[in-house]
Each structure stands twice: as structure tokens, then as C-alpha cells.
Coordinates of C-alpha atoms in Angstrom, one line a residue:
M14 CA 58.1 31.9 120.4
T15 CA 56.3 29.7 122.7
K16 CA 57.4 26.6 124.3
N17 CA 54.3 25.4 121.9
N18 CA 55.9 26.5 118.8
R19 CA 58.2 23.2 118.9
P20 CA 57.3 21.3 116.1
V21 CA 55.5 18.0 116.7
L22 CA 57.4 15.1 114.6
H23 CA 55.8 11.7 113.9
L24 CA 59.3 9.7 114.4
F25 CA 60.1 6.3 112.7
D26 CA 62.2 3.5 114.4
V27 CA 65.1 3.0 111.6
A28 CA 68.4 2.4 113.8
P29 CA 70.1 4.2 116.8
E30 CA 72.1 6.3 115.1
V31 CA 69.5 7.7 112.9
I32 CA 66.7 10.0 113.2
A33 CA 63.7 9.7 110.8
F34 CA 60.7 11.2 110.7
S35 CA 57.5 13.1 108.9
T36 CA 56.7 16.5 110.6
T37 CA 53.0 17.4 111.1
R38 CA 51.3 20.0 111.0
H39 CA 51.4 20.6 114.7
G40 CA 54.1 23.2 116.2
G41 CA 55.7 26.0 114.1
V42 CA 54.1 29.4 112.9
S43 CA 52.0 29.6 109.8
T44 CA 48.9 30.3 109.8
G45 CA 45.7 29.2 107.2
M46 CA 46.4 26.7 104.5
H47 CA 49.9 26.3 106.0
A48 CA 49.2 26.0 109.5
D49 CA 51.1 25.7 111.9
F50 CA 54.3 24.1 110.8
N51 CA 55.7 25.0 107.0
I52 CA 59.1 25.0 105.7
N53 CA 57.7 24.4 101.7
V54 CA 58.5 27.8 99.7
R55 CA 56.5 27.1 97.0
C56 CA 53.1 26.8 98.5
G57 CA 52.5 30.5 99.0
D58 CA 53.6 30.5 103.0
S59 CA 55.4 33.8 103.8
Q60 CA 59.0 33.9 104.0
E61 CA 59.2 35.1 107.2
N62 CA 56.8 32.0 108.8
I63 CA 59.2 29.5 106.7
E64 CA 62.5 31.0 107.9
A65 CA 60.8 31.2 111.6
N66 CA 59.6 26.9 111.1
R67 CA 63.4 26.5 109.6
K68 CA 64.8 27.5 112.7
L69 CA 62.5 25.6 115.0
L70 CA 63.2 22.3 113.3
C71 CA 66.9 23.4 113.0
D72 CA 67.4 23.9 116.9
Q73 CA 65.4 21.0 117.8
L74 CA 67.8 18.6 115.9
G75 CA 70.6 20.7 116.8
I76 CA 71.9 21.6 113.5
D77 CA 72.7 24.9 111.3
D78 CA 70.4 25.9 108.8
N79 CA 72.5 25.3 105.8
H80 CA 72.5 21.5 107.1
L81 CA 68.9 21.4 106.7
I82 CA 68.7 19.8 103.2
I83 CA 65.6 19.9 101.2
P84 CA 65.2 20.2 96.9
C85 CA 63.9 23.8 96.3
H86 CA 61.4 22.8 93.2
Q87 CA 60.9 18.6 92.7
K88 CA 59.7 17.9 89.3
H89 CA 58.1 14.2 90.0
D90 CA 61.6 12.9 88.2
V91 CA 64.4 10.5 89.1
V92 CA 67.9 12.9 89.8
V93 CA 69.1 12.2 93.0
R94 CA 71.5 14.6 94.6
Q95 CA 74.1 13.6 96.4
I96 CA 75.3 15.8 99.4
A97 CA 79.1 15.6 100.0
P98 CA 81.6 17.7 102.2
E99 CA 82.3 19.5 98.8
F100 CA 78.6 20.9 98.9
F101 CA 79.0 23.0 101.7
K102 CA 82.2 25.0 100.2
I103 CA 80.3 26.6 97.2
P104 CA 78.2 29.5 97.4
E105 CA 74.8 29.6 98.2
N106 CA 73.3 30.2 95.2
V107 CA 75.3 27.5 93.0
R108 CA 74.1 24.9 96.1
H109 CA 70.3 26.5 95.5
M110 CA 70.7 25.3 91.8
L111 CA 72.1 22.4 92.5
L112 CA 68.9 21.4 95.1
D113 CA 66.8 22.7 92.0
G114 CA 64.3 20.0 90.2
I115 CA 65.4 17.1 92.3
D116 CA 63.4 14.2 93.9
A117 CA 65.6 12.8 96.0
V118 CA 68.8 13.6 98.8
M119 CA 71.3 11.1 99.8
T120 CA 74.2 11.6 102.4
D121 CA 76.8 10.0 104.5
I122 CA 77.5 13.1 106.4
P123 CA 76.5 13.1 110.6
G124 CA 74.5 16.1 111.1
V125 CA 73.2 17.0 107.7
F126 CA 69.4 16.1 107.4
V127 CA 67.8 15.0 104.0
G128 CA 64.6 15.3 103.2
V129 CA 61.6 16.1 100.6
S130 CA 58.4 17.7 100.9
T131 CA 55.3 16.1 100.4
A132 CA 51.2 16.3 100.4
D133 CA 49.8 13.1 99.2
C134 CA 53.0 12.3 97.2
I135 CA 54.7 9.3 98.7
P136 CA 57.8 10.0 101.0
V137 CA 60.2 7.1 101.0
L138 CA 63.1 6.5 103.3
L139 CA 66.1 4.5 103.2
Y140 CA 69.3 3.6 105.4
D141 CA 72.6 2.0 104.7
K142 CA 73.2 0.5 108.1
K143 CA 76.6 -1.1 106.8
H144 CA 77.7 2.0 105.1
K145 CA 75.6 4.7 107.2
A146 CA 74.3 6.4 104.2
C147 CA 71.1 7.9 104.3
C148 CA 68.5 8.7 101.2
S149 CA 65.0 10.7 101.0
V150 CA 63.1 10.4 98.1
H151 CA 60.4 11.7 97.0
A152 CA 57.2 9.4 94.9
G153 CA 54.5 11.1 93.7
W154 CA 52.3 8.7 90.9
K155 CA 54.9 10.0 88.3
G156 CA 58.0 9.4 90.0
T157 CA 56.7 6.1 91.3
V158 CA 56.0 5.0 87.4
K159 CA 59.4 5.8 86.6
R160 CA 60.8 4.0 89.4
V161 CA 62.9 6.6 91.2
V162 CA 63.4 4.4 94.2
E163 CA 65.2 1.9 92.3
K164 CA 66.8 4.8 90.6
A165 CA 67.7 6.0 94.6
L166 CA 69.1 2.4 95.3
L167 CA 71.5 2.3 92.2
S168 CA 72.9 5.9 93.0
M169 CA 73.4 4.7 96.6
Y170 CA 75.2 1.6 95.5
L171 CA 77.2 4.0 92.9
A172 CA 78.1 6.5 95.8
Y173 CA 78.2 4.2 98.8
D174 CA 78.7 0.6 97.6
T175 CA 75.2 -0.1 99.4
E176 CA 73.6 -3.2 99.0
A177 CA 69.9 -3.4 99.1
S178 CA 69.7 -6.2 101.5
D179 CA 71.5 -3.5 103.9
I180 CA 68.7 -1.1 103.5
K181 CA 66.3 -0.1 106.0
A182 CA 63.4 1.7 104.4
V183 CA 60.3 3.5 105.7
I184 CA 57.4 4.5 103.1
G185 CA 55.9 7.4 105.0
P186 CA 53.0 9.3 105.3
G187 CA 51.2 9.2 101.5
I188 CA 47.6 9.0 100.0
S189 CA 46.1 5.7 100.2
L190 CA 44.6 3.6 97.7
K191 CA 40.9 4.2 98.8
N192 CA 41.7 7.9 98.3
F193 CA 44.1 7.8 95.2
E194 CA 41.2 7.5 92.4
V195 CA 42.6 8.2 88.9
G196 CA 41.9 8.2 85.3
D197 CA 42.1 5.5 83.0
E198 CA 45.0 7.0 81.3
V199 CA 47.1 6.9 84.6
Y200 CA 45.9 3.2 84.9
E201 CA 47.4 2.3 81.5
I202 CA 50.4 4.3 82.2
F203 CA 51.5 2.1 85.4
A204 CA 50.1 -1.1 83.1
A205 CA 52.4 0.2 80.1
N206 CA 55.1 0.3 82.8
N207 CA 55.2 -3.3 83.8
F208 CA 53.4 -2.9 87.5
D209 CA 51.7 -5.6 88.8
M210 CA 47.9 -4.2 88.1
D211 CA 46.2 -6.8 90.0
R212 CA 48.5 -6.0 93.0
I213 CA 48.7 -2.3 93.1
S214 CA 45.1 -1.2 91.6
R215 CA 41.5 -1.5 92.5
R216 CA 38.2 -0.9 90.8
Y217 CA 35.4 0.9 92.0
E218 CA 33.7 3.9 90.4
K219 CA 36.9 4.7 88.8
W220 CA 40.7 3.5 89.0
H221 CA 42.6 3.3 92.2
I222 CA 46.3 2.6 92.6
D223 CA 48.3 2.0 95.9
L224 CA 50.9 3.9 95.5
W225 CA 52.7 2.4 99.1
E226 CA 52.4 -1.1 97.7
C227 CA 53.8 0.3 94.4
N228 CA 56.5 1.3 96.3
R229 CA 56.9 -1.5 98.6
L230 CA 57.0 -3.7 95.4
Q231 CA 59.9 -1.9 94.0
L232 CA 62.1 -2.2 97.0
I233 CA 61.8 -6.0 97.4
G234 CA 62.1 -6.3 93.6
S235 CA 65.6 -4.6 94.1
G236 CA 66.6 -6.7 97.3
V237 CA 65.4 -5.0 100.3
L238 CA 64.2 -7.5 102.8
D239 CA 60.7 -7.7 103.3
E240 CA 61.2 -7.1 107.2
N241 CA 63.1 -4.3 106.7
I242 CA 60.2 -2.1 105.5
H243 CA 58.0 -0.5 107.4
V244 CA 54.9 1.0 105.8
A245 CA 53.2 4.3 108.2
G246 CA 50.0 3.3 106.8
I247 CA 48.8 6.8 107.2
C248 CA 46.5 8.3 104.6
T249 CA 47.2 12.3 104.7
Y250 CA 43.7 12.7 102.9
D251 CA 41.8 10.9 105.5
N252 CA 44.2 13.0 108.4
T253 CA 44.3 16.6 107.5
E254 CA 44.1 17.5 111.0
D255 CA 47.6 16.3 111.4
F256 CA 49.0 16.2 108.0
F257 CA 48.6 18.2 104.6
S258 CA 46.7 16.7 102.0
A259 CA 46.8 18.8 98.5
R260 CA 44.0 16.6 96.9
R261 CA 41.6 17.9 100.0
M262 CA 43.1 20.8 100.6
G263 CA 44.0 22.4 97.4
K264 CA 47.3 22.6 95.8
M265 CA 48.5 25.4 98.2
S266 CA 48.1 24.0 101.4
G267 CA 51.5 23.4 103.3
R268 CA 53.8 20.4 102.9
I269 CA 55.2 17.9 105.0
L270 CA 58.9 17.3 105.4
S271 CA 60.0 13.8 105.6
G272 CA 63.6 12.7 106.0
M273 CA 66.8 11.3 107.9
M274 CA 69.7 12.5 109.7
I275 CA 72.7 10.4 110.9
K276 CA 73.7 11.5 114.6

């Protein structure tokens, strides 16, 4: 591998003791729909490339591969998995099972990266600056409707005594309102779940939903201070040179990894 294989990360300024980022398509060894950097196992990339890319990222972060924690299969649900010290004492196959069907991962262990995979869905990163705990959330439209961000904040409160007012949040790269066209049935699902449709939707030829704003409003409604929320404002659909977009490139495109690690 050459120096050019080094993963290019889109970094977020959360706190000095935290590294938070979304991966870009640059760096890594993958090809075609997965070029160049992909570590998602469910989009058709070769296991050899995935393992090589994982190693490149772990080397860059200075961690072992087993400290790179990513859900094996995200189900657009609201299950949050806590990564505690005991997690690393159980067999690998059990760890794999515990990460299957998970849409948010949290930890307070330094040197453990927790991340989620997206390619238009919205990654939401949460950091409790008081208790030094972090959580990475996968919020597609189904998870957003189910208020997965609110569930993640509640889970952090139960595990770490996290107060929303101590949270710094990042809403990472994902599809924008302009490009997230939905059918009337999806609009009605949001409306039936008491979302402020005047704030989060626009009617062009069809309805469009603003998932960035949906999740920002959930954070604010939970008590996160507006000034502590950073919206990256990067539309994956419009920026496929740098980020994967399943809606534009196809469902088997690579995936972005977004997450956090306490140094």
C-alpha cells in the first residue's frame, strides 16, 4: 500500500479530547462502486478490500481492529448498544451478534471508535462533554420517524447520567431536502408522528423531507442547546465525488463511516 491509500477524513471540531469524522471516498483500496474507501460488509465489496481499508483506518487512529466498532447490520430501528469493558472479554462471534441489527452505538472508553454506516441516511454524533461519553446514531427516514436520536439521548442518560444540555452534536453528511423526494405515504407517516410539517417539508412536484432539520429539532426538543449542534450541510446526493449516495449511485454503492472516539 502506498502513502496515497491513507483514508481522507472529513473531521468535525467537537472537543479537544475527541476525534469525530465522516470518511470520504478518498484513500483506501476499493474499486468501482466502492472506490476508494469502504468498510461496509453488506454492499458487495470484497472482504480483502474491506479488511485492508479497516487496517488503514485503524493504523491512522492508532487502535486495534477490535476497537473499531460498527454495527454489522443496521435495521432503521432504535436499538442502542453500549460498549462497556466487558464487551471485549466475550468471544468474537458473540460480539458480532450483539452488533447485529443495531442503529446506534455508545461508549465512554477511550481508544474505542464507535461508528455507523450511511449513504444518504443521516449520521448523528453525540458527545457528553461532562461525562466523556459518545454515541453514533444512524438516522434514516424510518429511524428519524421513530425518533432514534431521542432514544440515543435517553440511553446515554441511563448509562452515563448524560444531560442533554451537556451534549455537543454533529449532523453529518446525508441527503438534503432538495434531493430527498418522497411519496405521499411517507409524508403522511411524518405527519402522523407529530412532526412540524411546515418546518421539515416542502412541496415541489412531490413532497420533500428535510432529515437534517428533523433531527436538529429532535435534539433541541430533547434539551440540546442550539449553539451546540453543528449541521455539516453536506448533501451526499450532490457530492458523489467525495461521498457515497445510494439514491444516486445505487443500493450497492459503498458506505460512509461516521463516528467518534475519545482519545
